[in-house]
Short mmCIF file of C-alpha atoms and ligand atoms in Angstrom, two decimals:
data_model
loop_
_atom_site.label_atom_id
_atom_site.label_comp_id
_atom_site.label_asym_id
_atom_site.label_seq_id
_atom_site.Cartn_x
_atom_site.Cartn_y
_atom_site.Cartn_z
CA MET R 2 -32.81 -24.23 -44.66
CA THR R 3 -33.33 -23.82 -40.84
CA PRO R 4 -31.60 -20.97 -39.31
CA LEU R 5 -28.53 -21.93 -37.14
CA ASN R 6 -29.30 -22.02 -33.53
CA TYR R 7 -25.83 -20.91 -32.25
CA ASP R 8 -26.76 -21.38 -28.57
CA GLU R 9 -27.14 -25.19 -29.23
CA LEU R 10 -23.70 -25.24 -30.52
CA ALA R 11 -22.00 -23.71 -27.57
CA VAL R 12 -20.90 -25.61 -24.74
CA PRO R 13 -23.58 -26.11 -21.93
CA GLY R 14 -21.82 -23.49 -19.44
CA VAL R 15 -21.78 -20.86 -22.14
CA ARG R 16 -25.32 -21.13 -23.12
CA THR R 17 -26.63 -19.58 -20.00
CA LEU R 18 -23.71 -17.36 -19.18
CA THR R 19 -24.33 -13.75 -18.76
CA PRO R 20 -21.47 -11.36 -19.48
CA TYR R 21 -19.57 -9.39 -16.67
CA GLN R 22 -21.19 -5.89 -16.12
CA PRO R 23 -18.46 -3.47 -16.00
CA GLY R 24 -18.99 0.14 -14.56
CA LYS R 25 -20.47 2.45 -16.99
CA PRO R 26 -17.79 4.19 -19.07
CA THR R 27 -17.46 7.96 -18.59
CA GLU R 28 -18.09 8.63 -22.45
CA ASP R 29 -21.34 6.61 -22.37
CA LEU R 30 -22.75 9.08 -19.87
CA GLN R 31 -21.48 11.99 -21.80
CA ARG R 32 -23.08 10.63 -24.91
CA GLU R 33 -26.23 9.32 -23.61
CA TYR R 34 -27.23 12.27 -21.12
CA GLY R 35 -25.25 15.02 -22.83
CA ILE R 36 -23.52 15.46 -19.39
CA THR R 37 -19.77 16.88 -19.67
CA ASP R 38 -18.63 16.85 -15.99
CA VAL R 39 -18.75 13.47 -15.12
CA ILE R 40 -16.76 11.45 -12.27
CA LYS R 41 -16.57 7.73 -12.47
CA LEU R 42 -16.46 6.16 -9.09
CA ALA R 43 -17.58 2.71 -10.40
CA SER R 44 -14.42 0.43 -11.08
CA ASN R 45 -12.16 0.90 -7.98
CA GLU R 46 -9.65 2.75 -10.17
CA ASN R 47 -6.90 4.74 -8.37
CA PRO R 48 -7.97 8.36 -8.74
CA MET R 49 -4.30 9.33 -8.67
CA GLY R 50 -3.49 7.32 -11.72
CA PRO R 51 -0.26 5.61 -12.14
CA SER R 52 3.11 6.40 -10.98
CA PRO R 53 4.70 8.89 -13.42
CA GLN R 54 7.75 6.38 -13.59
CA ALA R 55 5.52 3.86 -15.08
CA LEU R 56 4.29 6.56 -17.82
CA LEU R 57 7.93 7.34 -18.67
CA ALA R 58 9.01 3.57 -18.91
CA ILE R 59 5.90 2.93 -21.16
CA LYS R 60 6.67 5.91 -23.35
CA LYS R 61 10.33 4.59 -23.89
CA GLU R 62 9.03 1.22 -24.65
CA LEU R 63 6.85 2.42 -27.56
CA HIS R 64 9.31 2.21 -30.32
CA GLU R 65 9.59 -1.44 -29.61
CA LEU R 66 5.90 -2.23 -30.19
CA ALA R 67 6.76 -4.17 -33.46
CA ARG R 68 8.48 -6.79 -31.47
CA TYR R 69 6.74 -9.61 -29.49
CA PRO R 70 6.83 -9.32 -25.57
CA ASP R 71 9.02 -11.30 -23.58
CA GLY R 72 6.62 -14.29 -23.24
CA ASN R 73 8.25 -15.18 -19.73
CA GLY R 74 8.00 -11.60 -18.52
CA PHE R 75 11.42 -12.05 -16.92
CA LYS R 76 12.04 -8.62 -15.65
CA LEU R 77 8.63 -8.05 -14.05
CA LYS R 78 8.94 -11.37 -12.46
CA GLN R 79 12.40 -10.55 -11.22
CA ALA R 80 11.35 -7.36 -9.80
CA LEU R 81 8.31 -9.19 -8.13
CA ALA R 82 10.58 -11.88 -6.63
CA SER R 83 13.08 -9.43 -5.50
CA ARG R 84 10.53 -7.18 -3.59
CA TYR R 85 8.65 -10.14 -2.15
CA GLU R 86 11.58 -12.46 -1.37
CA LEU R 87 10.24 -15.32 -3.54
CA ASN R 88 11.59 -17.28 -6.49
CA ILE R 89 10.96 -16.15 -10.07
CA ASP R 90 9.69 -19.64 -10.77
CA GLN R 91 6.96 -18.95 -8.26
CA PHE R 92 5.35 -16.42 -10.52
CA THR R 93 2.86 -16.63 -13.30
CA LEU R 94 1.74 -13.19 -15.18
CA GLY R 95 -1.70 -12.50 -16.40
CA ASN R 96 -3.62 -10.03 -18.61
CA GLY R 97 -4.89 -8.71 -15.34
CA SER R 98 -5.57 -11.04 -12.56
CA ASN R 99 -9.02 -11.93 -14.16
CA ASP R 100 -6.92 -13.77 -16.76
CA LEU R 101 -5.40 -15.75 -14.00
CA LEU R 102 -8.37 -16.47 -12.20
CA ASP R 103 -9.76 -18.19 -15.48
CA VAL R 104 -6.49 -19.89 -16.22
CA ILE R 105 -6.48 -21.46 -12.67
CA ALA R 106 -10.02 -22.45 -13.06
CA ARG R 107 -9.20 -24.20 -16.42
CA THR R 108 -6.07 -25.84 -15.06
CA PHE R 109 -7.65 -27.53 -12.12
CA ALA R 110 -11.48 -27.91 -12.82
CA SER R 111 -13.63 -29.02 -15.68
CA VAL R 112 -17.24 -30.52 -16.26
CA GLY R 113 -18.66 -32.14 -12.93
CA ASP R 114 -15.99 -30.60 -10.50
CA GLU R 115 -16.97 -28.18 -7.83
CA ILE R 116 -15.56 -24.50 -7.37
CA LEU R 117 -16.34 -23.10 -3.91
CA PHE R 118 -16.93 -19.55 -3.06
CA SER R 119 -18.82 -17.30 -0.86
CA GLN R 120 -22.23 -15.45 -1.44
CA HIS R 121 -21.51 -11.79 -2.51
CA ALA R 122 -17.98 -12.82 -3.69
CA PHE R 123 -16.26 -11.24 -6.70
CA ALA R 124 -18.28 -11.64 -9.99
CA VAL R 125 -15.56 -13.39 -11.97
CA TYR R 126 -15.56 -16.73 -9.77
CA PRO R 127 -19.06 -17.64 -10.83
CA LEU R 128 -18.24 -16.54 -14.34
CA VAL R 129 -15.09 -18.83 -14.94
CA THR R 130 -16.87 -21.51 -13.12
CA GLN R 131 -19.77 -21.66 -15.39
CA ALA R 132 -17.73 -21.14 -18.60
CA ILE R 133 -15.99 -24.44 -17.93
CA GLY R 134 -19.11 -26.27 -16.98
CA ALA R 135 -18.05 -26.79 -13.25
CA ARG R 136 -20.53 -26.51 -10.41
CA ALA R 137 -20.50 -23.41 -8.37
CA VAL R 138 -21.10 -24.10 -4.59
CA VAL R 139 -21.81 -20.91 -2.87
CA THR R 140 -21.65 -20.58 0.95
CA PRO R 141 -24.03 -18.04 2.67
CA ALA R 142 -22.06 -14.92 3.85
CA LEU R 143 -21.62 -14.15 7.59
CA ASN R 144 -22.17 -10.46 8.09
CA TRP R 145 -21.59 -9.65 4.44
CA GLY R 146 -18.03 -11.47 4.62
CA HIS R 147 -16.89 -15.04 3.79
CA ASP R 148 -17.88 -17.64 6.40
CA LEU R 149 -14.63 -19.66 6.40
CA VAL R 150 -15.89 -22.28 8.82
CA ALA R 151 -19.11 -22.85 6.55
CA MET R 152 -16.70 -22.98 3.48
CA VAL R 153 -14.69 -25.89 4.96
CA LYS R 154 -17.70 -27.75 5.79
CA ALA R 155 -18.82 -27.21 2.16
CA ILE R 156 -15.69 -28.89 0.64
CA THR R 157 -16.48 -32.52 -0.88
CA GLY R 158 -14.51 -34.95 -2.84
CA LYS R 159 -15.32 -33.01 -6.08
CA THR R 160 -14.04 -29.63 -4.92
CA GLN R 161 -11.07 -28.55 -6.96
CA VAL R 162 -10.84 -24.93 -6.34
CA ILE R 163 -11.97 -22.46 -3.78
CA PHE R 164 -11.89 -18.71 -4.45
CA LEU R 165 -11.34 -16.47 -1.38
CA ALA R 166 -11.10 -12.58 -1.94
CA ASN R 167 -9.44 -10.51 0.94
CA PRO R 168 -10.80 -7.99 1.16
CA ASN R 169 -13.81 -9.00 -1.06
CA ASN R 170 -15.18 -6.87 -3.71
CA PRO R 171 -18.09 -5.40 -3.57
CA THR R 172 -18.19 -5.93 0.29
CA GLY R 173 -14.96 -4.64 1.36
CA THR R 174 -15.18 -7.40 4.03
CA TRP R 175 -12.02 -9.15 5.02
CA PHE R 176 -10.63 -11.98 7.40
CA THR R 177 -7.61 -12.10 9.75
CA LYS R 178 -4.40 -14.09 9.41
CA SER R 179 -5.51 -16.47 12.16
CA GLN R 180 -9.05 -17.07 10.49
CA LEU R 181 -7.12 -17.74 7.34
CA GLU R 182 -4.54 -20.00 8.79
CA SER R 183 -7.34 -21.92 10.70
CA PHE R 184 -9.11 -22.34 7.34
CA LEU R 185 -6.11 -23.43 5.44
CA SER R 186 -5.09 -26.15 7.90
CA ARG R 187 -8.45 -27.63 7.48
CA VAL R 188 -8.66 -27.78 3.56
CA PRO R 189 -7.34 -30.81 1.93
CA GLN R 190 -4.00 -30.19 0.32
CA ARG R 191 -5.35 -31.59 -3.01
CA VAL R 192 -7.67 -28.62 -3.17
CA MET R 193 -6.46 -25.30 -4.58
CA VAL R 194 -7.14 -22.21 -2.66
CA VAL R 195 -6.93 -19.05 -4.61
CA LEU R 196 -6.48 -15.90 -2.30
CA ASP R 197 -7.39 -12.87 -4.34
CA GLU R 198 -5.53 -10.02 -2.92
CA ALA R 199 -6.60 -7.32 -5.61
CA TYR R 200 -6.58 -4.76 -2.87
CA PHE R 201 -3.73 -5.95 -0.89
CA GLU R 202 -1.92 -2.53 -1.17
CA TYR R 203 -4.76 -0.59 0.35
CA ALA R 204 -5.73 -3.17 3.05
CA CYS R 205 -2.22 -4.11 4.43
CA PRO R 206 -1.04 -1.03 5.84
CA ASN R 207 -4.35 -0.28 7.54
CA GLU R 208 -4.99 -3.43 9.68
CA ALA R 209 -2.35 -5.28 11.73
CA GLU R 210 -4.58 -8.51 11.55
CA TYR R 211 -4.70 -8.50 7.71
CA PRO R 212 -2.82 -11.59 6.25
CA ASP R 213 -0.07 -11.10 3.64
CA GLY R 214 -0.89 -14.13 1.70
CA LEU R 215 2.73 -14.35 0.03
CA THR R 216 4.15 -15.06 3.52
CA LEU R 217 2.15 -18.39 3.97
CA LEU R 218 3.02 -19.77 0.66
CA GLY R 219 5.91 -21.88 2.39
CA GLN R 220 3.42 -23.46 4.53
CA TYR R 221 0.56 -24.20 2.16
CA PRO R 222 1.56 -25.94 -0.95
CA ASN R 223 -1.94 -25.64 -2.44
CA LEU R 224 -2.28 -21.79 -1.98
CA ILE R 225 -2.44 -19.45 -4.99
CA ILE R 226 -2.08 -15.78 -4.34
CA THR R 227 -3.27 -13.40 -6.99
CA ARG R 228 -2.57 -9.60 -7.10
CA THR R 229 -2.92 -6.71 -9.79
CA PHE R 230 -1.44 -3.72 -11.06
CA SER R 231 -5.01 -2.30 -11.68
CA LYS R 232 -5.99 -1.14 -8.31
CA ALA R 233 -3.51 0.64 -6.06
CA TYR R 234 -0.83 0.76 -8.80
CA GLY R 235 -3.45 2.63 -11.20
CA LEU R 236 -2.71 0.60 -14.16
CA ALA R 237 -6.35 -0.93 -14.82
CA GLY R 238 -6.18 0.04 -18.58
CA LEU R 239 -2.93 -1.91 -19.05
CA ARG R 240 -4.12 -5.21 -17.89
CA VAL R 241 -1.56 -6.86 -15.76
CA GLY R 242 -1.71 -9.04 -12.62
CA TYR R 243 0.26 -11.90 -11.29
CA ALA R 244 -0.22 -15.09 -9.24
CA ALA R 245 2.36 -16.45 -6.73
CA THR R 246 2.46 -19.99 -5.98
CA HIS R 247 4.33 -23.13 -5.36
CA PRO R 248 6.80 -23.40 -8.61
CA ASP R 249 4.82 -26.68 -9.57
CA ILE R 250 1.72 -24.79 -9.78
CA ALA R 251 3.28 -21.96 -11.84
CA ASN R 252 4.60 -24.54 -14.13
CA LEU R 253 1.05 -25.93 -14.80
CA LEU R 254 -0.47 -22.37 -14.99
CA ASN R 255 2.26 -21.31 -17.44
CA ARG R 256 1.28 -23.98 -19.86
CA VAL R 257 -2.27 -23.11 -19.88
CA ARG R 258 -1.84 -19.36 -20.22
CA GLN R 259 -1.72 -17.68 -23.64
CA PRO R 260 2.05 -17.44 -24.75
CA PHE R 261 2.06 -13.79 -24.93
CA ASN R 262 -0.80 -12.98 -22.41
CA VAL R 263 1.01 -9.80 -20.99
CA ASN R 264 1.89 -7.13 -23.46
CA SER R 265 5.19 -5.39 -23.78
CA LEU R 266 3.88 -1.92 -22.31
CA ALA R 267 2.20 -3.62 -19.44
CA LEU R 268 5.39 -5.56 -18.69
CA CYS R 269 7.63 -2.54 -18.46
CA GLY R 270 4.93 -0.06 -16.93
CA ALA R 271 4.37 -2.74 -14.26
CA THR R 272 7.99 -3.00 -13.62
CA ALA R 273 8.56 0.51 -13.10
CA ALA R 274 5.28 1.01 -10.98
CA LEU R 275 6.48 -1.51 -8.62
CA SER R 276 9.58 0.28 -7.90
CA ASP R 277 7.73 3.62 -7.13
CA GLN R 278 6.34 2.90 -3.49
CA ASP R 279 6.00 6.40 -2.65
CA HIS R 280 3.07 6.57 -5.21
CA ILE R 281 1.42 3.69 -3.48
CA ARG R 282 1.80 5.21 0.00
CA THR R 283 0.25 8.61 -1.19
CA SER R 284 -2.39 6.51 -2.98
CA VAL R 285 -3.29 4.70 0.27
CA GLU R 286 -3.29 7.90 2.29
CA LEU R 287 -5.82 9.56 -0.18
CA ASN R 288 -7.78 6.52 0.28
CA ASN R 289 -7.66 6.60 3.90
CA LYS R 290 -8.93 10.06 3.95
CA GLY R 291 -11.62 9.44 1.41
CA MET R 292 -13.08 6.34 3.54
CA GLN R 293 -13.20 8.59 6.47
CA GLN R 294 -15.11 11.31 4.23
CA TYR R 295 -17.69 8.55 3.07
CA GLY R 296 -18.09 7.16 6.55
CA ASP R 297 -18.91 10.54 7.95
CA GLY R 298 -20.96 11.51 4.96
CA PHE R 299 -23.11 8.28 5.37
CA SER R 300 -23.35 8.69 9.07
CA CYS R 301 -24.81 12.43 8.42
CA LEU R 302 -27.20 10.89 6.06
CA GLY R 303 -28.18 8.16 8.27
CA LEU R 304 -27.05 5.44 5.84
CA GLU R 305 -25.77 2.15 6.74
CA TYR R 306 -22.48 1.08 5.20
CA ILE R 307 -20.14 -1.87 5.27
CA PRO R 308 -16.75 -1.07 6.63
CA SER R 309 -14.15 -1.57 3.87
CA LEU R 310 -10.46 -2.43 3.62
CA GLY R 311 -10.46 -1.56 -0.11
CA ASN R 312 -10.74 1.41 -2.05
CA PHE R 313 -14.66 1.45 -2.33
CA ILE R 314 -17.33 1.20 -0.14
CA SER R 315 -21.01 -0.23 -0.22
CA VAL R 316 -23.73 1.70 1.10
CA ASN R 317 -27.32 0.81 1.72
CA VAL R 318 -29.47 3.43 0.00
CA GLY R 319 -32.91 1.82 0.42
CA ASP R 320 -35.40 -0.10 -1.59
CA ASN R 321 -34.98 2.14 -4.89
CA ALA R 322 -31.30 1.64 -5.26
CA LEU R 323 -31.43 1.50 -8.91
CA GLY R 324 -33.51 4.66 -9.04
CA VAL R 325 -30.76 6.41 -6.81
CA TYR R 326 -28.10 5.03 -9.09
CA ASP R 327 -29.91 6.70 -12.17
CA SER R 328 -30.35 9.81 -10.38
CA LEU R 329 -26.60 9.84 -9.44
CA LEU R 330 -25.89 9.28 -13.35
CA ARG R 331 -27.95 12.48 -14.10
CA ALA R 332 -25.88 14.33 -11.57
CA GLY R 333 -22.70 13.19 -13.46
CA VAL R 334 -21.64 10.53 -10.68
CA ILE R 335 -21.06 6.89 -11.80
CA VAL R 336 -21.30 4.42 -9.07
CA ARG R 337 -22.05 0.84 -9.18
CA PRO R 338 -25.23 -1.05 -8.45
CA VAL R 339 -24.62 -4.27 -6.96
CA GLU R 340 -28.19 -6.15 -7.23
CA ASN R 341 -26.42 -8.72 -9.39
CA TYR R 342 -24.43 -9.59 -5.95
CA ALA R 343 -27.55 -10.42 -4.09
CA MET R 344 -27.17 -7.06 -2.54
CA PRO R 345 -30.30 -5.34 -3.27
CA GLY R 346 -30.41 -1.69 -1.76
CA PHE R 347 -26.69 -1.22 -2.11
CA LEU R 348 -24.53 0.88 -4.13
CA ARG R 349 -20.71 0.43 -4.34
CA ILE R 350 -18.92 3.62 -4.61
CA SER R 351 -15.13 3.93 -5.44
CA ILE R 352 -12.93 6.13 -3.28
CA GLY R 353 -11.99 9.16 -5.49
CA THR R 354 -10.37 12.52 -4.84
CA GLU R 355 -11.59 14.60 -1.96
CA ALA R 356 -13.40 16.71 -4.46
CA GLU R 357 -15.04 13.79 -6.26
CA ASN R 358 -16.02 12.31 -3.04
CA ALA R 359 -17.54 15.63 -1.86
CA ARG R 360 -19.47 15.73 -5.04
CA ALA R 361 -20.95 12.19 -4.57
CA ILE R 362 -21.96 12.63 -1.14
CA SER R 363 -23.72 16.00 -1.84
CA ALA R 364 -25.31 14.59 -4.87
CA LEU R 365 -26.45 11.50 -2.65
CA GLN R 366 -27.69 13.84 -0.16
CA GLN R 367 -29.75 15.95 -2.73
CA ILE R 368 -31.29 12.61 -3.91
CA ILE R 369 -32.35 10.92 -0.78
CA MET R 370 -33.16 14.06 1.43
CA PRO R 371 -34.03 16.80 -1.01
C1 PLP E 13 -10.69 -5.62 -9.68
C2 PLP E 13 -10.45 -6.96 -8.96
C3 PLP E 13 -9.37 -7.81 -9.50
C4 PLP E 13 -8.63 -7.36 -10.59
O1 PLP E 13 -9.05 -7.36 -11.81
P1 PLP E 13 -7.94 -7.21 -13.08
O2 PLP E 13 -8.25 -8.28 -13.88
O3 PLP E 13 -6.45 -7.44 -12.39
O4 PLP E 13 -7.98 -5.67 -13.39
C5 PLP E 13 -9.39 -9.00 -8.98
N1 PLP E 13 -10.21 -9.47 -7.99
C6 PLP E 13 -11.14 -8.82 -7.35
C7 PLP E 13 -11.71 -9.14 -6.21
C8 PLP E 13 -11.22 -7.30 -7.84
O5 PLP E 13 -12.00 -6.50 -7.27
#
């Protein structure tokens, strides 16, 4: 009997798929290098953690774990709807917003269709595109950011979905409200535009021209806003995000998603987190100070960096970025290499606490100018 070739059994898109590369977990580094004092600045997590109110709500919910969660996520949607002045039927919840990116791609595109996004855009866009056998159309970046004019020109009769990240990860680049509106007014209404606002809470308070996608939903019926509790809300481990759309889009997405895609702890944790906006404000302030700290540090070291509206910053450390990454690991500092984003030379560093940032900058200094 000839051995099975499992690859040939998989659908074409999956055969050549490479898995998403997550940031190196702290325990891995501890185990592999025997380093105990490790800081992780690799996955854009909130160094303050979640709101204490979220933790309390989760603890209270623990005794209900035998029960299935509310498959409609009513309370969380109600909290979102009231906070953002939208209707409950405009929301779709996801097991992280990644889940929704996947659900959106599967709802609107399949083999032979085109999905459009920018060079250096978030890695999940090419992944979900390839998995469903759609064709990725990638427009060249402009100054590391999305070239929205080029993106409009790249739309064809086969384009089903466009993914935009504002700000984008890993570049931190962003576009203004007027740039976005001029783009949206040129996209045919039959093309779904996904505006990924994973870093909305960090970006919005810091930049007057930064658009709040939710306020544009009424004008653009093909607009899909995705947001998450993984970043500023500090709940990355819980896996919960949401999409806000026209109710008819939500209706479709809710057919495709798994019936219980958001677990009960995530539902109640996110609902409580949403009500603690003080925690968001403090987190944003800490992030702003950290961003300043890195900007100053990189300038001192003569390193080029890309100004960022997120809770991370990409810095050019030169030809040997992987070597620098490895030396940082040995110093107990986990950052993210981004050569898989066609950004050789760059490392992405998540903004940590003041002490973590100071340690990362001084480790970098010792590596590049010992
Ligand atoms: C982190 C991130 C997400 C959110 O992922 P979750 O699945 O919600 O944890 C989405 N988009 C971008 C651009 C991100 O960086």
